[in-house]
């Protein structure tokens, strides 16, 4: 269904509002339709065969339709995996099973009495072609080194629950029949997703964001439901202005919290860098600036003197052995 775009440069748009993020899609998702197309002869020819042949053809078509659905789900899971810096591998290898079912469906549809080997070869070829067309499932976790698995699971559960609150807001605002309000809620959702991504990439930020992705989103959903019911009956302009002002306040606070979490991560990085430099200094390891000064020393003429040059750098204490 066509939808009106409500971005920042649209009539009545707010210059401060972000454009809603596009849905995550896999580049190969459009190829899935060819699985159904390849299975269509089984469906069309089933009604011109004997009962046993009709059953096998319909079963072959159903198996390949299921294979196409699993393959699409697997591609969507892979796209979500690729879009995140920290991600677990999909719990279920959907593309792998989709390939197996594709081969099984092709083999069953091609089976004829006395031609079992030929049907088996066709099935194997179909499974191999499926693997070549769509590739394997992600089989390893990404960016999980040093990440608490239990904490990551908590983040995933809370983000999933928070997304249900957002979906409730979108469902409720549909009752108003106002495309502009729908676009406004979608812009707020884009801001919330920025916070989701920050927490997913750094699960340690969950404690600081818990109130936002829990209590505040529940309140936003409940307010949206009440506004949609009231506005659908009264079409009161003041009520609409109050609701849009609420969305503005919520969006400003969510964006500010996201920036604070990002800035906190940068501060932690600066502290880690400084601690590491201090430890290196205590171990007597020359800093990059001092090493460069040693190599550029005019007093160093031979290789031995180059290696001993840090002992002559101004400010270094100690004597040569």
PDB file of N, CA and C in Angstrom, residues 224-234:
ATOM      1  N   UNK A 224      -0.511   7.280  23.464  1.00  0.00           N
ATOM      2  CA  UNK A 224      -0.919   7.220  22.061  1.00  0.00           C
ATOM      3  C   UNK A 224      -2.272   6.539  21.909  1.00  0.00           C
ATOM      4  N   UNK A 225      -2.499   5.475  22.665  1.00  0.00           N
ATOM      5  CA  UNK A 225      -3.787   4.784  22.600  1.00  0.00           C
ATOM      6  C   UNK A 225      -4.914   5.718  23.041  1.00  0.00           C
ATOM      7  N   UNK A 226      -4.714   6.426  24.142  1.00  0.00           N
ATOM      8  CA  UNK A 226      -5.760   7.333  24.624  1.00  0.00           C
ATOM      9  C   UNK A 226      -5.969   8.492  23.654  1.00  0.00           C
ATOM     10  N   UNK A 227      -4.875   9.020  23.099  1.00  0.00           N
ATOM     11  CA  UNK A 227      -5.017  10.113  22.132  1.00  0.00           C
ATOM     12  C   UNK A 227      -5.766   9.652  20.888  1.00  0.00           C
ATOM     13  N   UNK A 228      -5.436   8.464  20.378  1.00  0.00           N
ATOM     14  CA  UNK A 228      -6.096   7.975  19.169  1.00  0.00           C
ATOM     15  C   UNK A 228      -7.590   7.804  19.385  1.00  0.00           C
ATOM     16  N   UNK A 229      -7.969   7.280  20.543  1.00  0.00           N
ATOM     17  CA  UNK A 229      -9.398   7.119  20.821  1.00  0.00           C
ATOM     18  C   UNK A 229     -10.105   8.464  20.919  1.00  0.00           C
ATOM     19  N   UNK A 230      -9.477   9.409  21.607  1.00  0.00           N
ATOM     20  CA  UNK A 230     -10.104  10.720  21.782  1.00  0.00           C
ATOM     21  C   UNK A 230     -10.134  11.516  20.481  1.00  0.00           C
ATOM     22  N   UNK A 231      -9.023  11.490  19.753  1.00  0.00           N
ATOM     23  CA  UNK A 231      -8.944  12.298  18.534  1.00  0.00           C
ATOM     24  C   UNK A 231      -9.852  11.749  17.438  1.00  0.00           C
ATOM     25  N   UNK A 232     -10.024  10.436  17.398  1.00  0.00           N
ATOM     26  CA  UNK A 232     -10.916   9.848  16.397  1.00  0.00           C
ATOM     27  C   UNK A 232     -12.351  10.298  16.604  1.00  0.00           C
ATOM     28  N   UNK A 233     -12.717  10.675  17.839  1.00  0.00           N
ATOM     29  CA  UNK A 233     -14.073  11.107  18.124  1.00  0.00           C
ATOM     30  C   UNK A 233     -14.253  12.618  18.012  1.00  0.00           C
ATOM     31  N   UNK A 234     -13.233  13.381  18.471  1.00  0.00           N
ATOM     32  CA  UNK A 234     -13.414  14.831  18.580  1.00  0.00           C
ATOM     33  C   UNK A 234     -12.715  15.632  17.483  1.00  0.00           C
TER      34      UNK A 234
END
